[in-house]
Amino acid sequence: MVRKNAMKRARRLARLTQSEIAKRLGLSQSTYHRWESGEIEVPEAKVISLSEALGVSVEYLRGQPEPFDIEGMDEQLPADRKNYGFAAIHFSTGCPPLLLPISDGERSRILIQLDDADTLGIVIQSLDNRTVYIRRAAMGDMYLTGHEVGEGGPEEYGDQYLGVAPDDTFWRIVSQLDSPHDLLAKAEFTEEEVLAVFTHIRPSSPALGGTPSRVEFEGLDWDAVVASVDKKI
């Protein structure tokens, strides 16, 4: 028996309407609605087709626990059951941060949602059986990190970044804040990019590590940067 909640959850995670799924299955929208609402049961002959249309397994639709590869090495399991790592979310509202274990397939879905500026929120299905909806306006930042990353940060991985919000540049700058001399000397970032980070992080004398009172960076006065941030905060 197919569980109606599993059907609805799978469809929403796939960001599809009932009409779109019905079209894939060659059904009327009203028939699919009756399946999803539990008004009628899904015929056994249609369960496999339904799972393929929704992009999930038959076991998922039946509410049966599925195995997942915690090491990410089992080639026989689909991406949705391979452990990628974690999604770390911080909130601009002051709410406690979230750390969610995610699959490789879920990482891809998160990146698609982050790239769509029109979405009001992001849905994450974690490997510990949580479905989390995060309002985009409430999210301060999100960082996706895989187990293969090790002890290093994003600055060590060239162009192969992990997918982050606000963006890759934000985290590049954050990773170098402990060495402000290098950050300024490289001229790798624009004034706007540096200021954008400082609207989230208040610079302080200890954090600056004895930075000279005035450092020029593409015409940017370091004292002016700190003063500008203080005014905004």
JSON list of N, CA and C in Angstrom, two decimals, residues 83-87 99-103 125-128:
[
{"chain": "A", "resi": 83, "resn": "ASN", "atom": "N", "xyz": [25.37, 9.06, 1.65]},
{"chain": "A", "resi": 83, "resn": "ASN", "atom": "CA", "xyz": [25.60, 10.13, 2.62]},
{"chain": "A", "resi": 83, "resn": "ASN", "atom": "C", "xyz": [26.62, 11.12, 2.06]},
{"chain": "A", "resi": 84, "resn": "TYR", "atom": "N", "xyz": [26.17, 12.35, 1.84]},
{"chain": "A", "resi": 84, "resn": "TYR", "atom": "CA", "xyz": [27.08, 13.38, 1.32]},
{"chain": "A", "resi": 84, "resn": "TYR", "atom": "C", "xyz": [27.85, 14.05, 2.45]},
{"chain": "A", "resi": 85, "resn": "GLY", "atom": "N", "xyz": [27.14, 14.51, 3.46]},
{"chain": "A", "resi": 85, "resn": "GLY", "atom": "CA", "xyz": [27.77, 15.27, 4.54]},
{"chain": "A", "resi": 85, "resn": "GLY", "atom": "C", "xyz": [26.70, 16.05, 5.29]},
{"chain": "A", "resi": 86, "resn": "PHE", "atom": "N", "xyz": [26.90, 17.35, 5.42]},
{"chain": "A", "resi": 86, "resn": "PHE", "atom": "CA", "xyz": [26.00, 18.16, 6.24]},
{"chain": "A", "resi": 86, "resn": "PHE", "atom": "C", "xyz": [25.65, 19.48, 5.56]},
{"chain": "A", "resi": 87, "resn": "ALA", "atom": "N", "xyz": [24.46, 19.96, 5.89]},
{"chain": "A", "resi": 87, "resn": "ALA", "atom": "CA", "xyz": [24.05, 21.32, 5.56]},
{"chain": "A", "resi": 87, "resn": "ALA", "atom": "C", "xyz": [23.99, 22.10, 6.87]},
{"chain": "A", "resi": 99, "resn": "LEU", "atom": "N", "xyz": [22.05, 21.86, 11.87]},
{"chain": "A", "resi": 99, "resn": "LEU", "atom": "CA", "xyz": [23.04, 21.01, 11.21]},
{"chain": "A", "resi": 99, "resn": "LEU", "atom": "C", "xyz": [22.31, 19.76, 10.77]},
{"chain": "A", "resi": 100, "resn": "LEU", "atom": "N", "xyz": [22.16, 19.58, 9.46]},
{"chain": "A", "resi": 100, "resn": "LEU", "atom": "CA", "xyz": [21.36, 18.49, 8.92]},
{"chain": "A", "resi": 100, "resn": "LEU", "atom": "C", "xyz": [22.22, 17.54, 8.09]},
{"chain": "A", "resi": 101, "resn": "PRO", "atom": "N", "xyz": [22.20, 16.23, 8.41]},
{"chain": "A", "resi": 101, "resn": "PRO", "atom": "CA", "xyz": [22.89, 15.27, 7.54]},
{"chain": "A", "resi": 101, "resn": "PRO", "atom": "C", "xyz": [22.09, 15.10, 6.25]},
{"chain": "A", "resi": 102, "resn": "ILE", "atom": "N", "xyz": [22.76, 15.15, 5.12]},
{"chain": "A", "resi": 102, "resn": "ILE", "atom": "CA", "xyz": [22.06, 15.10, 3.84]},
{"chain": "A", "resi": 102, "resn": "ILE", "atom": "C", "xyz": [22.71, 14.09, 2.90]},
{"chain": "A", "resi": 103, "resn": "SER", "atom": "N", "xyz": [21.92, 13.65, 1.94]},
{"chain": "A", "resi": 103, "resn": "SER", "atom": "CA", "xyz": [22.42, 12.74, 0.90]},
{"chain": "A", "resi": 103, "resn": "SER", "atom": "C", "xyz": [23.02, 13.55, -0.24]},
{"chain": "A", "resi": 125, "resn": "GLN", "atom": "N", "xyz": [15.30, 17.66, 2.92]},
{"chain": "A", "resi": 125, "resn": "GLN", "atom": "CA", "xyz": [14.97, 16.35, 3.46]},
{"chain": "A", "resi": 125, "resn": "GLN", "atom": "C", "xyz": [16.26, 15.74, 4.00]},
{"chain": "A", "resi": 126, "resn": "SER", "atom": "N", "xyz": [16.36, 15.62, 5.32]},
{"chain": "A", "resi": 126, "resn": "SER", "atom": "CA", "xyz": [17.61, 15.15, 5.92]},
{"chain": "A", "resi": 126, "resn": "SER", "atom": "C", "xyz": [17.62, 13.63, 6.06]},
{"chain": "A", "resi": 127, "resn": "LEU", "atom": "N", "xyz": [18.82, 13.08, 6.25]},
{"chain": "A", "resi": 127, "resn": "LEU", "atom": "CA", "xyz": [18.96, 11.64, 6.40]},
{"chain": "A", "resi": 127, "resn": "LEU", "atom": "C", "xyz": [18.47, 11.14, 7.75]},
{"chain": "A", "resi": 128, "resn": "ASP", "atom": "N", "xyz": [18.21, 12.04, 8.69]},
{"chain": "A", "resi": 128, "resn": "ASP", "atom": "CA", "xyz": [17.64, 11.62, 9.97]},
{"chain": "A", "resi": 128, "resn": "ASP", "atom": "C", "xyz": [16.13, 11.81, 9.99]}
]
